[in-house]
PDB file of C-alpha atoms in Angstrom:
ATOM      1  CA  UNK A   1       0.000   0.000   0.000  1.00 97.00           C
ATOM      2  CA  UNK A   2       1.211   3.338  -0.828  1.00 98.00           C
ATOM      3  CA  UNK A   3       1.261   6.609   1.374  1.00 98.00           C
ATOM      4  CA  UNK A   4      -1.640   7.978  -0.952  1.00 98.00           C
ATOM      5  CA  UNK A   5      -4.074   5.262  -0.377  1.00 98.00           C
ATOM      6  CA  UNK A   6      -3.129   5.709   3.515  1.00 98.00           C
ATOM      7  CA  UNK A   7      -4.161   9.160   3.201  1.00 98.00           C
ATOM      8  CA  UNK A   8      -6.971   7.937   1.261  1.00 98.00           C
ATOM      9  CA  UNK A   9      -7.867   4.979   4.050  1.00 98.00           C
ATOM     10  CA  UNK A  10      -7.885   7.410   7.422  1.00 97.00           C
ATOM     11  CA  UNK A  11      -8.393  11.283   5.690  1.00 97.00           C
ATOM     12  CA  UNK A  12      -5.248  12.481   6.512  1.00 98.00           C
ATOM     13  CA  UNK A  13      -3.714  15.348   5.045  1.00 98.00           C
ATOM     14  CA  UNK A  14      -0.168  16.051   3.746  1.00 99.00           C
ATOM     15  CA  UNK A  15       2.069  18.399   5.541  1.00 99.00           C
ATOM     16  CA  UNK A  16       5.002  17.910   3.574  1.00 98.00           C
ATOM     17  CA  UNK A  17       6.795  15.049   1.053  1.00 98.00           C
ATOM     18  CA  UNK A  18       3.515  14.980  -1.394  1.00 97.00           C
ATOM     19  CA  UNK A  19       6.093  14.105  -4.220  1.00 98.00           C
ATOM     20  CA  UNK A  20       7.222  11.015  -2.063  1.00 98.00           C
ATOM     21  CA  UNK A  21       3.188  10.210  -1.807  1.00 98.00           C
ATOM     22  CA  UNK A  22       4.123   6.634  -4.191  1.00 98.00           C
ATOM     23  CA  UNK A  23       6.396   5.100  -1.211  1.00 98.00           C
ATOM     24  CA  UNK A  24       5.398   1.392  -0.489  1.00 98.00           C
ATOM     25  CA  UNK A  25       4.515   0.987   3.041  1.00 98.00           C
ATOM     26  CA  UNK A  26       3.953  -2.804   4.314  1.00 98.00           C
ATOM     27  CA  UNK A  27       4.454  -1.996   7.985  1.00 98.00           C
ATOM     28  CA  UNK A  28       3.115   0.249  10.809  1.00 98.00           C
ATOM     29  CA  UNK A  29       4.583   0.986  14.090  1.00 98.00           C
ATOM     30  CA  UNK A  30       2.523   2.745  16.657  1.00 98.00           C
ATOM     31  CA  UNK A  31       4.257   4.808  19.824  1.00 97.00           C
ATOM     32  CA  UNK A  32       5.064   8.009  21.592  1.00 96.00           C
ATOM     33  CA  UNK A  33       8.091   6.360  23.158  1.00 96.00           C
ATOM     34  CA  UNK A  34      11.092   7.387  20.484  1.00 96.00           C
ATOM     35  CA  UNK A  35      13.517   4.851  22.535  1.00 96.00           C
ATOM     36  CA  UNK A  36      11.232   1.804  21.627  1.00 96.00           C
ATOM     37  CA  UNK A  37      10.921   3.224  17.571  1.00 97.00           C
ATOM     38  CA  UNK A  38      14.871   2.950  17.864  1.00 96.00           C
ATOM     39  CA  UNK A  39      14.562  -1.059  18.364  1.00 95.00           C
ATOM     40  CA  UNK A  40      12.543  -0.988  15.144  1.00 95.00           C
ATOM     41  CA  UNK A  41      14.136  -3.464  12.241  1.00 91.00           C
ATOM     42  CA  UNK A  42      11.865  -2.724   9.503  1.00 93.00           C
ATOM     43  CA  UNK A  43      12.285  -1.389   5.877  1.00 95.00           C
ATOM     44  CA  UNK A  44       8.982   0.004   4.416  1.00 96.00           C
ATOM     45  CA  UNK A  45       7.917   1.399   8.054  1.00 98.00           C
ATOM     46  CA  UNK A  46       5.315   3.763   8.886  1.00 99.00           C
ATOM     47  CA  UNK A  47       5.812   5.289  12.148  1.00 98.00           C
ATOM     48  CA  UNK A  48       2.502   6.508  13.800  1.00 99.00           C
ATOM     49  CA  UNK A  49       2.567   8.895  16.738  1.00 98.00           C
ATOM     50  CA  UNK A  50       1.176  11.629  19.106  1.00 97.00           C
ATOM     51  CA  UNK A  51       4.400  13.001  19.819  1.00 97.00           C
ATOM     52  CA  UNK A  52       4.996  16.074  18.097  1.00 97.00           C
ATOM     53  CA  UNK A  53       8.583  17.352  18.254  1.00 96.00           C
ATOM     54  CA  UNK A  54      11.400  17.419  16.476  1.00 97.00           C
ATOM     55  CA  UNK A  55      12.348  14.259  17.903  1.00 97.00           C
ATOM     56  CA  UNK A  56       9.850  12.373  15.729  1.00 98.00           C
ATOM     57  CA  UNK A  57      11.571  13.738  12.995  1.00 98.00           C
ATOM     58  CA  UNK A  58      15.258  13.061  13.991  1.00 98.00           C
ATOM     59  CA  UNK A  59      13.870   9.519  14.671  1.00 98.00           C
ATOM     60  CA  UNK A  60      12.397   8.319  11.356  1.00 98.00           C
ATOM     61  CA  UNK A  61      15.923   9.648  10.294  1.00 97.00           C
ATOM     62  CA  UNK A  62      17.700   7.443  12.067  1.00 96.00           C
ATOM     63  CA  UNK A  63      15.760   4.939  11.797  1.00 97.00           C
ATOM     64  CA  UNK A  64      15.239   4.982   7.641  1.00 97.00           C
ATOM     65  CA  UNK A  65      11.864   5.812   7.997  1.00 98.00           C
ATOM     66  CA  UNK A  66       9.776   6.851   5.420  1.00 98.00           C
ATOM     67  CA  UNK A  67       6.624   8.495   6.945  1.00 99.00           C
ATOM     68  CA  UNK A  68       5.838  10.139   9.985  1.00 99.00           C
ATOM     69  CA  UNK A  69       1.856  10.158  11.194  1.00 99.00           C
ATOM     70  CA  UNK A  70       1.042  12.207  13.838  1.00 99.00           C
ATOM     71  CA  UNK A  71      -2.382  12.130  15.033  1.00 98.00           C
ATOM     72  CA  UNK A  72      -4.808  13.605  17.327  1.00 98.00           C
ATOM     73  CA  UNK A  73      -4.511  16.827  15.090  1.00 97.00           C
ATOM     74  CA  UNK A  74      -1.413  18.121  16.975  1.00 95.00           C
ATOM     75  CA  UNK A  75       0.659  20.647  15.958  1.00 96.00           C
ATOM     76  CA  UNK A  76       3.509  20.529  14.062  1.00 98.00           C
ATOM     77  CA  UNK A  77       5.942  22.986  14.082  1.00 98.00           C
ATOM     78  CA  UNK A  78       7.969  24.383  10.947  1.00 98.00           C
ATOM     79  CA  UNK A  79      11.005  23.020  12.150  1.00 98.00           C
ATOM     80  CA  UNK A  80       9.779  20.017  12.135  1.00 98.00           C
ATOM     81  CA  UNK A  81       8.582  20.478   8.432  1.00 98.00           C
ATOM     82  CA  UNK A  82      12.395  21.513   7.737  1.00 98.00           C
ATOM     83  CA  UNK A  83      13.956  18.911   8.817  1.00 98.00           C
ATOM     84  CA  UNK A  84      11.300  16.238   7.205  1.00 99.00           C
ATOM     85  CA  UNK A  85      11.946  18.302   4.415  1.00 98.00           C
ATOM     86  CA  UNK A  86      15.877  18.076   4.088  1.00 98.00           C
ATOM     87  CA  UNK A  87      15.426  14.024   4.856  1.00 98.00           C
ATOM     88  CA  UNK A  88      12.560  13.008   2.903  1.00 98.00           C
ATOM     89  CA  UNK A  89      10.591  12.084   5.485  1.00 99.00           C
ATOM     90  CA  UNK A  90       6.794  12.746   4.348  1.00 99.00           C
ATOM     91  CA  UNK A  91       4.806  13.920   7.400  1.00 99.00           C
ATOM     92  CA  UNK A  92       0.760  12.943   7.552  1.00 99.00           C
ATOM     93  CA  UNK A  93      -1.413  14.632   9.854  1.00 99.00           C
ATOM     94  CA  UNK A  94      -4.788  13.048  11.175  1.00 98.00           C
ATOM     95  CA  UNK A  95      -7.157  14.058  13.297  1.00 98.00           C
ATOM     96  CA  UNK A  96      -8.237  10.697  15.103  1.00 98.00           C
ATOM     97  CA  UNK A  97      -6.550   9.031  17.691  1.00 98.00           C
ATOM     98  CA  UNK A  98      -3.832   6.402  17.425  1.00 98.00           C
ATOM     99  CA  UNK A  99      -5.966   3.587  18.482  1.00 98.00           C
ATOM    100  CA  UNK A 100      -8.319   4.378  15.507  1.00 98.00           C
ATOM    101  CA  UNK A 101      -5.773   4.853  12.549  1.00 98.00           C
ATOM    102  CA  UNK A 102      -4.076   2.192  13.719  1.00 98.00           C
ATOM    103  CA  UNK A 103      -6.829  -0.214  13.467  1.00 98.00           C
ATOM    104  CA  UNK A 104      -7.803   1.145  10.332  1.00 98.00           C
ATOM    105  CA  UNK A 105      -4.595   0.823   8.749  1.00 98.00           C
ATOM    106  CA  UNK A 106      -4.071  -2.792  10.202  1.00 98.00           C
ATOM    107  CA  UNK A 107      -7.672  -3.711   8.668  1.00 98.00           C
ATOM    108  CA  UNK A 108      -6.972  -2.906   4.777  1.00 98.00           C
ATOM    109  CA  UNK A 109      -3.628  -4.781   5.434  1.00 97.00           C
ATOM    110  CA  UNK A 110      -0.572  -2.727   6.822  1.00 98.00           C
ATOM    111  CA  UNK A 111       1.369  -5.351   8.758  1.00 98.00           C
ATOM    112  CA  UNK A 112       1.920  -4.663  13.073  1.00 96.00           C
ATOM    113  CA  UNK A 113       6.080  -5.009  13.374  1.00 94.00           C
ATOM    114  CA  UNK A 114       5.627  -6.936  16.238  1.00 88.00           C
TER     115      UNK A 114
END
């Protein structure tokens, strides 16, 4: 499943990385704790998360991350859009909760890591 049809599946809008909207995503990885996303072994990853800082961002780096969902309709800082920007990293915005896009996304096939 690509980013656009995730979009597509839970409404969520594009902050930044729409040219990067064709990545192939086959896993999702749900958490606000960045120290348990490190431990993460997983090409094709989306990362889904309510915490919005820069951290998130600096993360998915590390981490060869694709994709960056934050939910609950937080905000997210232009930094944040920066440095997505500079390591294209898309970052999705929704405005339900990370128990509901996560089922969602887990029903039309996106794969738990664990």
């Amino acid at each position: 499943m690509n980013l656009k049809e995730i979009c597509e599946v839970i409404g969520a809008k594009v902050v930044c990385g729409e040219k990067l909207l064709g990545t192939e995503i086959e896993f999702a990885f749900s958490s606000d704790l960045m120290s348990d996303v490190l431990t993460v072994q997983c090409d094709n990853l989306l990362l889904i998360t309510g915490l919005t800082n820069l951290q998130a961002i600096r993360t998915a780096e590390m981490s060869d991350i694709p994709c960056v969902l934050f939910v609950r309709n937080k905000p997210i800082t232009d930094e944040m859009i920066e440095l997505a920007e500079e390591s294209d990293i898309v970052v999705l915005q929704s405005t339900r909760s990370l128990f509901f896009v996560t089922g969602e996304l887990y029903k039309v096939g996106l794969k738990p890591v664990y």
